[in-house]
Each structure stands twice: as structure tokens, then as C-alpha cells.
């Protein structure tokens, strides 16, 4: 018996003339993921990408679990392939399916015939397979309304595929099909989720972390690397850039009104991030801001920081509550790492009373006390890049 994985895609089928391009991008992502687990042949037909093991050592269980994190796929199933005749289909179903019915109360069979030259129609196929399975597993009832297991027989171009249910895929669009974006990645809960949401819409993500060594520790940096590694399981390889804000923070503390520290720092972040993004061919910045969550995320504060961004800023969490963000972080797998207690540069020299409704003129007046461009350039010169390889 030959087992394969079927990845079915959704939104891509709506793409007109560009559809092939999206499909190739999806195959590329699936290939990268499958390659991590051994030797597989990856090909597509009829809105499905097939993953077929080439040799015994290929880890099909591993790929089956991992492709559920590949964006662009709406459903994943593990199926056995039979020749396209009723005898093979029945023999294969009776050999393969019973283990999925063990301990279950009811099942039904559905058939789909995309190869219309097959002599039986879907109702007849389903009926014959159902009867054979019921004979093989007499203890389990047939229930066409609310079955515990749905067995599917799909008569396709290259063969008949039989499986006992499919799992939801990650949805979205294949990573890389919607340009590149630079994620401002802190060690917190929100920004990894923001990066994940944009990767889900097809953005190839790079990340930029600002540190403030020695005020922030080596552990904080390791935490950000760990978060990036988790994100890479969904988004593929990620270039993680690290920039030091130590000098800027010290100058801010020495020179500026404390109430404006956070805002001024965030303007430096946006400015530096925009420059890094442009140099790396990224078309947007991505942040984990959620409206009103903290003082620097009020409408007025966002306007003040947005004003220095030279690129569109994507804030996919802007309308989400913390609870909703946490739920996503748990699903993605970043939550437990995010809550590790290491200092972030934003918590160094935090003002006791930050401005929640800043006026841009006052912020600019504070900012003029410093040589903005040369401080920013100095920070940019500390940039170090680490390539985080996806461990699917
Ligand atoms: P997060 O949970 O993502 O840290 P937060 O709720 O702590 O967010 P802020 O500290 O105000 O909120 O940060 C808002 C956004 O600014 C973050 O989501 C992130 O995109 C960016 N950011 C904050 N700190 C850093 C940092 N040290 N390096 C890179 N980006 C940062
Ligand atoms: Mg934070």
C-alpha cells in the first residue's frame, strides 16, 4: 500500500491568470518543508498538491504534521492510493481503513469522481465501499447524517485516493506570494503573532529586534531567537536583524523630558526599521500594536510614531483584544516563550507618567534636542544579521 499526503488549497483557486504562479510558490514551500523530513516527490493536479515518499526512510508522519503549518493550504489528508478500478479500490479500502474505524461508533463513505471517465458514479462508489467496510468491521454502524468518521474515495487523474478524514490546513496564501515585510520583533506576546498573521497572508517575513545591552541581557536576545525559530516553522527561513539602541536610550535619558522617552524611542525604532526595510527590499513594516493596549498605542501615540515610518505599517492586531492575541500565540506555539521574564529595551528607563495624548509639536521639540540622524545612523551601524533556518 502506498500512502501519500494530499494538500488541498483554497483561496489560490480564485486567482485568475496568476494562479499558476501562486501554485508554484505553494509547491516550493511544501517542497522545503517536505525536504526537511526526507525524500519526497511533490507535484500538483486539480487544486491539490501531492506529497509522495520516494524511499522508506522518508518520515511521512513528520510531514503530515508539519504541512498543517504551511500557508495556502485549507485541508490536509493522508491517503492510500489504489488503481482506478473497483476491485483495487475495495481491496485497498478494506485493508487500509479498518484501523481508523477501531473504537468508533459510526461512519459513512463519500465519493468524488473528478475523473468522469470512471464507469461508476459517486453514489455507486460510496455504496460499494461502504458495504465492503461494513462487512469488514461489523461492529460499527453506518450513519449518513452525523458519522464519527467520514471515509472518502477520490477518483482523480493519477489514481483513486482513499482516506478517513482530513485535517484543517493553516489557510492564507503561500509565503512569498505577497512581497516581503520587516517585522519589529520584541520578546513580547504580540509581535510574533503579528508576524504570523502577515506570513499567513503571503508576506515573506524578516525580523528586526532592538536590544539595549547591557540593560537588556543575552538571555533576552536568545529568547527572540527562540521566538523566530518557532515563527520559522510556519513562515520558512527568517533573517533576524539585531540593532542596539543603548546609545540612543542613554542620550534620551540624559537630554529629554522623561514623559516622552517611550514615544521618542519608538520614533527611532520606526525610522531605523524603515531604513533597514528599504535596504532589504521589504515593502512594509509589521508591528504588534493593538489600539489602546498601552500608552504608546493610543491613536495619538500611533500617529506620532507612524509619522516617521517611510513605508506602510501593517498592524494586524490593531483590533484584537489581549485574550484573542494570547489564544493565537498559544496556537502558534510562541506563548510559553513570550512569557519568559527577560527585559525588553522598552522597559529600560520607562517613564513613570508616559504621555498618552502626545502633541506632535511637543514631541518634535524634544526630538530636536538630539541629533536624530546621526544617533540613528550610529544605531544602524550596530546591525547584525542571523539567518534562522526553518526546523519544520
Ligand atoms: P509586544 O508584545 O509585541 O512586545 P507590547 O504590547 O509589549 O508588544 P510595545 O512594547 O508598545 O507593546 O511595542 C509595540 C510594538 O513595537 C511591538 O509589538 C513590536 O512590534 C515593536 N517593538 C517593541 N519593542 C521592540 C523591540 N525591542 N524590538 C523590536 N520591536 C519592538
Ligand atoms: Mg513588548
Short mmCIF file of C-alpha atoms and ligand atoms in Angstrom, two decimals:
data_model
loop_
_atom_site.label_atom_id
_atom_site.label_comp_id
_atom_site.label_asym_id
_atom_site.label_seq_id
_atom_site.Cartn_x
_atom_site.Cartn_y
_atom_site.Cartn_z
CA UNK A 1 0.00 0.00 0.00
CA UNK A 2 1.31 3.40 -0.93
CA UNK A 3 0.47 6.29 1.35
CA UNK A 4 0.63 9.92 0.20
CA UNK A 5 -0.35 13.30 1.59
CA UNK A 6 -2.87 15.48 -0.19
CA UNK A 7 -2.77 19.22 0.45
CA UNK A 8 -5.85 21.00 -0.83
CA UNK A 9 -5.72 24.68 -1.49
CA UNK A 10 -8.46 27.23 -1.21
CA UNK A 11 -8.04 30.89 -1.97
CA UNK A 12 -5.48 30.25 -4.71
CA UNK A 13 -8.14 28.75 -6.96
CA UNK A 14 -9.73 32.22 -7.09
CA UNK A 15 -6.61 33.68 -8.69
CA UNK A 16 -7.15 34.25 -12.39
CA UNK A 17 -4.19 34.50 -14.72
CA UNK A 18 -1.74 34.44 -11.78
CA UNK A 19 -2.95 31.15 -10.42
CA UNK A 20 -0.01 29.11 -11.72
CA UNK A 21 2.42 31.47 -10.09
CA UNK A 22 0.72 31.04 -6.68
CA UNK A 23 0.62 27.28 -7.17
CA UNK A 24 4.34 27.17 -7.91
CA UNK A 25 5.02 29.24 -4.82
CA UNK A 26 2.95 26.84 -2.73
CA UNK A 27 4.78 23.82 -4.18
CA UNK A 28 8.07 25.49 -3.37
CA UNK A 29 7.06 25.93 0.27
CA UNK A 30 5.78 22.39 0.53
CA UNK A 31 8.99 21.11 -1.05
CA UNK A 32 11.09 22.95 1.51
CA UNK A 33 9.00 21.57 4.34
CA UNK A 34 8.95 18.01 2.99
CA UNK A 35 12.69 18.14 2.28
CA UNK A 36 13.23 18.54 6.00
CA UNK A 37 11.70 15.08 6.55
CA UNK A 38 13.36 13.07 3.80
CA UNK A 39 12.95 12.41 0.09
CA UNK A 40 9.57 13.26 -1.33
CA UNK A 41 8.12 13.88 -4.74
CA UNK A 42 5.91 16.97 -4.69
CA UNK A 43 3.54 17.65 -7.59
CA UNK A 44 0.18 19.20 -8.20
CA UNK A 45 -3.04 18.45 -10.02
CA UNK A 46 -6.67 19.53 -9.60
CA UNK A 47 -6.22 22.12 -6.80
CA UNK A 48 -4.22 19.64 -4.75
CA UNK A 49 -0.54 19.23 -4.04
CA UNK A 50 0.56 15.62 -3.63
CA UNK A 51 3.45 14.62 -1.39
CA UNK A 52 4.74 11.17 -2.15
CA UNK A 53 7.58 9.48 -0.25
CA UNK A 54 10.38 8.31 -2.53
CA UNK A 55 12.03 5.89 -0.13
CA UNK A 56 11.43 4.02 3.11
CA UNK A 57 13.40 6.44 5.27
CA UNK A 58 11.13 9.38 4.45
CA UNK A 59 9.15 10.46 7.50
CA UNK A 60 5.54 10.72 6.32
CA UNK A 61 4.20 11.27 9.88
CA UNK A 62 6.56 14.21 10.26
CA UNK A 63 5.47 15.88 7.01
CA UNK A 64 1.81 15.24 7.74
CA UNK A 65 2.11 17.18 10.98
CA UNK A 66 4.33 19.91 9.51
CA UNK A 67 2.33 20.77 6.38
CA UNK A 68 -0.52 21.81 8.61
CA UNK A 69 1.61 24.90 9.22
CA UNK A 70 2.15 25.73 5.54
CA UNK A 71 0.09 28.74 4.49
CA UNK A 72 -2.01 28.42 1.36
CA UNK A 73 -3.49 25.02 2.24
CA UNK A 74 -7.04 24.64 3.55
CA UNK A 75 -7.12 20.90 4.22
CA UNK A 76 -4.59 18.12 4.58
CA UNK A 77 -5.21 14.41 4.42
CA UNK A 78 -3.24 11.27 4.46
CA UNK A 79 -4.48 8.82 1.89
CA UNK A 80 -3.72 5.49 0.35
CA UNK A 81 -3.56 5.15 -3.43
CA UNK A 82 -5.37 2.43 -5.34
CA UNK A 83 -5.55 1.68 -9.05
CA UNK A 84 -8.60 3.13 -10.73
CA UNK A 85 -10.76 0.02 -10.80
CA UNK A 86 -13.41 -1.06 -8.33
CA UNK A 87 -11.66 -4.29 -7.25
CA UNK A 88 -8.47 -2.46 -6.26
CA UNK A 89 -10.47 0.27 -4.55
CA UNK A 90 -12.45 -2.22 -2.46
CA UNK A 91 -9.38 -4.33 -1.55
CA UNK A 92 -7.36 -1.29 -0.62
CA UNK A 93 -10.19 0.27 1.43
CA UNK A 94 -10.73 -2.96 3.37
CA UNK A 95 -7.02 -3.25 4.08
CA UNK A 96 -6.36 0.40 4.98
CA UNK A 97 -9.46 1.88 6.57
CA UNK A 98 -10.38 -0.51 9.46
CA UNK A 99 -7.63 0.84 11.74
CA UNK A 100 -9.28 4.28 11.55
CA UNK A 101 -12.68 2.80 12.45
CA UNK A 102 -11.46 0.89 15.51
CA UNK A 103 -13.31 2.02 18.64
CA UNK A 104 -15.65 4.31 16.66
CA UNK A 105 -19.42 4.11 16.69
CA UNK A 106 -20.34 5.15 13.16
CA UNK A 107 -19.03 6.03 9.73
CA UNK A 108 -20.11 6.92 6.24
CA UNK A 109 -18.40 6.86 2.87
CA UNK A 110 -18.36 9.77 0.45
CA UNK A 111 -17.00 9.52 -3.05
CA UNK A 112 -15.93 12.17 -5.50
CA UNK A 113 -15.19 11.45 -9.12
CA UNK A 114 -13.19 14.17 -10.79
CA UNK A 115 -12.21 11.67 -13.47
CA UNK A 116 -15.59 11.41 -15.21
CA UNK A 117 -14.41 8.51 -17.38
CA UNK A 118 -14.61 6.24 -14.33
CA UNK A 119 -17.57 3.91 -15.04
CA UNK A 120 -19.40 4.22 -11.70
CA UNK A 121 -20.83 7.46 -10.35
CA UNK A 122 -20.01 8.74 -6.87
CA UNK A 123 -23.14 7.34 -5.23
CA UNK A 124 -22.43 3.87 -6.54
CA UNK A 125 -18.77 4.03 -5.50
CA UNK A 126 -19.69 5.17 -1.99
CA UNK A 127 -22.29 2.44 -1.64
CA UNK A 128 -19.93 -0.38 -2.65
CA UNK A 129 -17.09 0.82 -0.46
CA UNK A 130 -19.50 1.32 2.47
CA UNK A 131 -20.85 -2.18 2.12
CA UNK A 132 -17.36 -3.70 1.96
CA UNK A 133 -16.18 -1.77 5.01
CA UNK A 134 -19.28 -2.64 6.99
CA UNK A 135 -18.68 -6.31 6.24
CA UNK A 136 -15.06 -5.96 7.38
CA UNK A 137 -16.00 -4.04 10.55
CA UNK A 138 -19.47 -5.30 11.53
CA UNK A 139 -19.40 -3.61 14.95
CA UNK A 140 -19.64 -0.10 13.56
CA UNK A 141 -22.86 1.46 12.26
CA UNK A 142 -23.35 3.38 9.06
CA UNK A 143 -24.70 6.85 9.80
CA UNK A 144 -25.09 9.20 6.87
CA UNK A 145 -26.14 12.21 8.98
CA UNK A 146 -23.69 12.55 11.89
CA UNK A 147 -20.97 9.92 11.40
CA UNK A 148 -17.95 9.87 13.67
CA UNK A 149 -15.66 9.05 10.73
CA UNK A 150 -16.07 10.11 7.11
CA UNK A 151 -14.24 7.85 4.68
CA UNK A 152 -13.57 9.50 1.35
CA UNK A 153 -12.80 7.98 -2.01
CA UNK A 154 -11.49 10.45 -4.57
CA UNK A 155 -11.16 9.26 -8.16
CA UNK A 156 -8.55 11.58 -9.60
CA UNK A 157 -6.27 11.85 -12.59
CA UNK A 158 -3.42 9.68 -11.24
CA UNK A 159 -5.34 7.17 -9.16
CA UNK A 160 -8.02 6.54 -6.55
CA UNK A 161 -7.25 8.07 -3.17
CA UNK A 162 -8.88 6.68 -0.05
CA UNK A 163 -8.71 8.31 3.36
CA UNK A 164 -10.50 8.51 6.67
CA UNK A 165 -10.83 12.21 7.21
CA UNK A 166 -8.95 15.40 6.65
CA UNK A 167 -7.46 17.99 8.99
CA UNK A 168 -7.75 21.74 8.55
CA UNK A 169 -4.77 23.44 6.92
CA UNK A 170 -3.28 26.77 8.01
CA UNK A 171 -5.24 28.76 5.40
CA UNK A 172 -3.97 32.01 3.92
CA UNK A 173 -1.62 32.36 0.96
CA UNK A 174 1.82 30.85 0.35
CA UNK A 175 4.65 32.75 2.00
CA UNK A 176 6.45 34.87 -0.58
CA UNK A 177 3.39 35.40 -2.74
CA UNK A 178 2.75 38.84 -1.25
CA UNK A 179 6.13 40.51 -1.03
CA UNK A 180 8.45 40.97 1.90
CA UNK A 181 7.81 42.68 5.23
CA UNK A 182 10.03 43.64 8.14
CA UNK A 183 8.58 42.59 11.50
CA UNK A 184 9.56 44.63 14.54
CA UNK A 185 10.00 41.73 16.89
CA UNK A 186 10.20 42.31 20.62
CA UNK A 187 10.29 39.45 23.09
CA UNK A 188 6.63 40.00 23.97
CA UNK A 189 3.42 38.15 23.18
CA UNK A 190 2.09 40.39 20.44
CA UNK A 191 4.74 40.92 17.79
CA UNK A 192 5.31 37.21 16.97
CA UNK A 193 1.55 36.91 16.43
CA UNK A 194 1.60 39.96 14.16
CA UNK A 195 4.40 38.39 12.09
CA UNK A 196 2.49 35.14 11.86
CA UNK A 197 -0.65 36.93 10.65
CA UNK A 198 1.19 38.67 7.84
CA UNK A 199 3.06 35.48 6.87
CA UNK A 200 -0.37 33.89 6.67
CA UNK A 201 -1.30 36.48 4.04
CA UNK A 202 1.72 35.51 2.00
CA UNK A 203 4.29 38.03 3.25
CA UNK A 204 7.86 36.78 3.47
CA UNK A 205 8.89 37.97 6.91
CA UNK A 206 12.23 39.26 8.08
CA UNK A 207 12.53 40.41 11.65
CA UNK A 208 14.26 43.23 13.42
CA UNK A 209 14.89 43.22 17.14
CA UNK A 210 16.13 46.20 19.12
CA UNK A 211 18.25 45.39 22.12
CA UNK A 212 19.77 47.57 24.75
CA UNK A 213 22.78 45.67 26.02
CA UNK A 214 23.87 45.70 28.88
CA UNK A 215 20.48 46.97 30.14
CA UNK A 216 18.93 44.01 28.36
CA UNK A 217 20.60 40.63 28.71
CA UNK A 218 21.99 37.99 26.37
CA UNK A 219 19.02 35.86 27.53
CA UNK A 220 16.61 38.39 26.03
CA UNK A 221 18.34 38.01 22.68
CA UNK A 222 18.22 34.21 22.93
CA UNK A 223 14.52 34.49 23.64
CA UNK A 224 13.98 36.47 20.44
CA UNK A 225 15.97 33.87 18.51
CA UNK A 226 13.79 31.15 20.02
CA UNK A 227 10.63 33.05 19.01
CA UNK A 228 11.97 33.46 15.50
CA UNK A 229 12.67 29.74 15.32
CA UNK A 230 9.04 28.99 16.23
CA UNK A 231 7.79 31.51 13.68
CA UNK A 232 10.05 29.93 11.04
CA UNK A 233 8.17 26.64 11.41
CA UNK A 234 5.25 28.49 9.79
CA UNK A 235 6.97 31.15 7.74
CA UNK A 236 10.13 29.41 6.46
CA UNK A 237 13.69 30.73 6.92
CA UNK A 238 13.81 34.14 8.58
CA UNK A 239 16.59 36.71 8.62
CA UNK A 240 16.72 38.16 12.12
CA UNK A 241 18.39 41.57 12.37
CA UNK A 242 19.51 42.93 15.70
CA UNK A 243 20.21 46.60 16.35
CA UNK A 244 21.42 48.16 19.57
CA UNK A 245 19.55 51.17 20.96
CA UNK A 246 21.77 51.54 24.01
CA UNK A 247 23.40 54.76 22.90
CA UNK A 248 20.09 56.35 21.89
CA UNK A 249 18.44 55.41 25.16
CA UNK A 250 21.29 56.86 27.17
CA UNK A 251 21.13 60.09 25.19
CA UNK A 252 17.35 60.29 25.60
CA UNK A 253 17.67 59.86 29.33
CA UNK A 254 20.39 62.48 29.56
CA UNK A 255 18.69 65.07 27.40
CA UNK A 256 14.93 64.70 27.04
CA UNK A 257 11.84 65.10 29.14
CA UNK A 258 11.08 61.72 30.70
CA UNK A 259 7.40 61.81 29.71
CA UNK A 260 8.44 61.48 26.07
CA UNK A 261 11.04 58.71 26.37
CA UNK A 262 8.88 55.90 25.03
CA UNK A 263 7.48 57.92 22.14
CA UNK A 264 10.88 59.20 21.12
CA UNK A 265 12.35 55.73 21.31
CA UNK A 266 9.54 54.34 19.21
CA UNK A 267 10.14 57.01 16.59
CA UNK A 268 13.78 55.95 16.42
CA UNK A 269 12.63 52.35 16.04
CA UNK A 270 10.30 53.20 13.17
CA UNK A 271 12.91 55.34 11.43
CA UNK A 272 15.67 52.72 11.69
CA UNK A 273 13.27 49.93 10.74
CA UNK A 274 12.19 51.83 7.62
CA UNK A 275 15.80 52.22 6.53
CA UNK A 276 16.62 48.56 7.18
CA UNK A 277 13.45 47.54 5.35
CA UNK A 278 14.28 49.59 2.27
CA UNK A 279 17.82 48.26 2.14
CA UNK A 280 16.41 44.72 2.27
CA UNK A 281 13.70 45.25 -0.29
CA UNK A 282 10.89 44.94 2.25
CA UNK A 283 7.74 46.84 1.24
CA UNK A 284 6.17 47.22 4.68
CA UNK A 285 6.82 47.25 8.40
CA UNK A 286 4.86 44.98 10.72
CA UNK A 287 4.22 45.68 14.38
CA UNK A 288 2.22 44.04 17.15
CA UNK A 289 0.33 47.14 18.24
CA UNK A 290 -3.27 46.87 19.44
CA UNK A 291 -5.24 50.07 19.82
CA UNK A 292 -5.27 51.39 23.38
CA UNK A 293 -3.37 48.46 24.86
CA UNK A 294 -0.68 50.65 26.43
CA UNK A 295 0.20 54.36 26.50
CA UNK A 296 2.25 54.15 23.30
CA UNK A 297 -0.65 52.57 21.44
CA UNK A 298 -3.31 55.26 21.75
CA UNK A 299 -4.50 56.76 18.50
CA UNK A 300 -2.44 59.91 19.09
CA UNK A 301 0.71 57.98 20.05
CA UNK A 302 0.45 55.77 16.97
CA UNK A 303 0.07 58.90 14.81
CA UNK A 304 3.29 60.29 16.31
CA UNK A 305 5.30 57.14 15.63
CA UNK A 306 3.69 56.43 12.27
CA UNK A 307 4.78 59.87 11.03
CA UNK A 308 8.45 58.78 10.79
CA UNK A 309 7.76 55.47 9.04
CA UNK A 310 8.67 55.76 5.40
CA UNK A 311 6.70 52.64 4.47
CA UNK A 312 3.23 51.26 5.05
CA UNK A 313 2.96 49.90 8.60
CA UNK A 314 0.89 46.73 8.95
CA UNK A 315 -0.63 46.32 12.39
CA UNK A 316 -2.67 43.14 12.05
CA UNK A 317 -3.52 43.06 15.79
CA UNK A 318 -4.89 46.60 15.94
CA UNK A 319 -8.47 45.45 16.57
CA UNK A 320 -7.79 42.38 18.68
CA UNK A 321 -8.16 42.07 22.46
CA UNK A 322 -5.29 40.71 24.53
CA UNK A 323 -7.23 37.49 25.14
CA UNK A 324 -7.63 36.93 21.42
CA UNK A 325 -3.94 37.59 20.85
CA UNK A 326 -2.99 35.13 23.60
CA UNK A 327 -5.20 32.47 22.08
CA UNK A 328 -3.39 32.89 18.77
CA UNK A 329 0.03 32.90 20.46
CA UNK A 330 -0.81 29.55 22.07
CA UNK A 331 -1.88 28.12 18.73
CA UNK A 332 1.27 29.34 17.00
CA UNK A 333 3.40 27.99 19.85
CA UNK A 334 5.08 31.26 20.84
CA UNK A 335 3.19 31.96 24.07
CA UNK A 336 5.31 29.95 26.52
CA UNK A 337 8.50 31.53 25.19
CA UNK A 338 7.00 35.04 25.09
CA UNK A 339 6.13 34.99 28.78
CA UNK A 340 9.71 34.21 29.87
CA UNK A 341 10.63 37.15 32.06
CA UNK A 342 13.61 38.84 30.31
CA UNK A 343 13.82 42.60 30.00
CA UNK A 344 12.95 44.29 26.73
CA UNK A 345 14.55 47.60 25.74
CA UNK A 346 11.15 49.30 26.10
CA UNK A 347 11.17 48.53 29.81
CA UNK A 348 14.56 50.20 30.28
CA UNK A 349 14.16 53.81 31.51
CA UNK A 350 10.36 53.62 31.30
CA UNK A 351 8.70 56.93 32.16
CA UNK A 352 6.55 56.96 35.29
CA UNK A 353 3.91 59.04 33.51
CA UNK A 354 4.11 58.48 29.76
CA UNK A 355 2.19 60.85 27.50
CA UNK A 356 -0.96 59.14 26.28
CA UNK A 357 -2.19 62.03 24.12
CA UNK A 358 1.02 63.47 22.79
CA UNK A 359 1.07 66.53 20.60
CA UNK A 360 3.39 66.13 17.68
CA UNK A 361 4.86 69.66 18.11
CA UNK A 362 5.93 68.87 21.68
CA UNK A 363 7.45 65.55 20.59
CA UNK A 364 9.36 67.23 17.78
CA UNK A 365 10.64 69.90 20.18
CA UNK A 366 12.02 67.16 22.43
CA UNK A 367 13.45 65.33 19.48
CA UNK A 368 15.31 68.44 18.27
CA UNK A 369 17.39 68.35 21.45
CA UNK A 370 19.23 65.41 19.90
CA UNK A 371 21.00 64.91 16.60
CA UNK A 372 18.37 62.47 15.36
CA UNK A 373 20.03 61.36 12.12
CA UNK A 374 23.48 60.76 13.47
CA UNK A 375 22.19 58.85 16.52
CA UNK A 376 20.01 56.73 14.26
CA UNK A 377 22.90 56.09 11.88
CA UNK A 378 25.09 55.07 14.82
CA UNK A 379 22.48 52.54 15.92
CA UNK A 380 22.07 51.25 12.39
CA UNK A 381 25.79 50.61 12.22
CA UNK A 382 25.41 48.04 15.02
CA UNK A 383 23.14 45.89 12.84
CA UNK A 384 23.92 42.21 12.95
CA UNK A 385 22.00 39.59 10.95
CA UNK A 386 21.37 36.00 11.93
CA UNK A 387 19.74 33.61 9.48
CA UNK A 388 17.25 31.40 11.31
CA UNK A 389 16.68 28.21 9.34
CA UNK A 390 13.22 26.69 9.46
CA UNK A 391 13.11 23.49 11.51
CA UNK A 392 9.72 22.41 10.29
P1 LIG B 1 4.88 43.01 22.20
O1 LIG B 1 4.06 42.05 22.99
O2 LIG B 1 4.95 42.67 20.76
O3 LIG B 1 6.21 43.26 22.85
P2 LIG B 1 3.78 45.24 23.54
O4 LIG B 1 2.37 45.04 23.89
O5 LIG B 1 4.79 44.99 24.60
O6 LIG B 1 4.09 44.38 22.24
P3 LIG B 1 5.07 47.75 22.90
O7 LIG B 1 6.18 47.48 23.81
O8 LIG B 1 4.40 49.09 22.93
O9 LIG B 1 3.88 46.71 23.01
O10 LIG B 1 5.55 47.51 21.42
C1 LIG B 1 4.70 47.70 20.34
C2 LIG B 1 5.34 47.07 19.11
O11 LIG B 1 6.60 47.69 18.84
C3 LIG B 1 5.67 45.61 19.30
O12 LIG B 1 4.56 44.78 19.03
C4 LIG B 1 6.79 45.43 18.31
O13 LIG B 1 6.28 45.28 17.00
C5 LIG B 1 7.54 46.74 18.43
N1 LIG B 1 8.62 46.60 19.43
C6 LIG B 1 8.57 46.88 20.74
N2 LIG B 1 9.76 46.61 21.33
C7 LIG B 1 10.57 46.16 20.37
C8 LIG B 1 11.93 45.70 20.32
N3 LIG B 1 12.68 45.64 21.41
N4 LIG B 1 12.43 45.30 19.14
C9 LIG B 1 11.67 45.33 18.02
N5 LIG B 1 10.41 45.75 18.00
C10 LIG B 1 9.85 46.15 19.16
MG1 LIG B 2 6.75 44.47 24.44
#
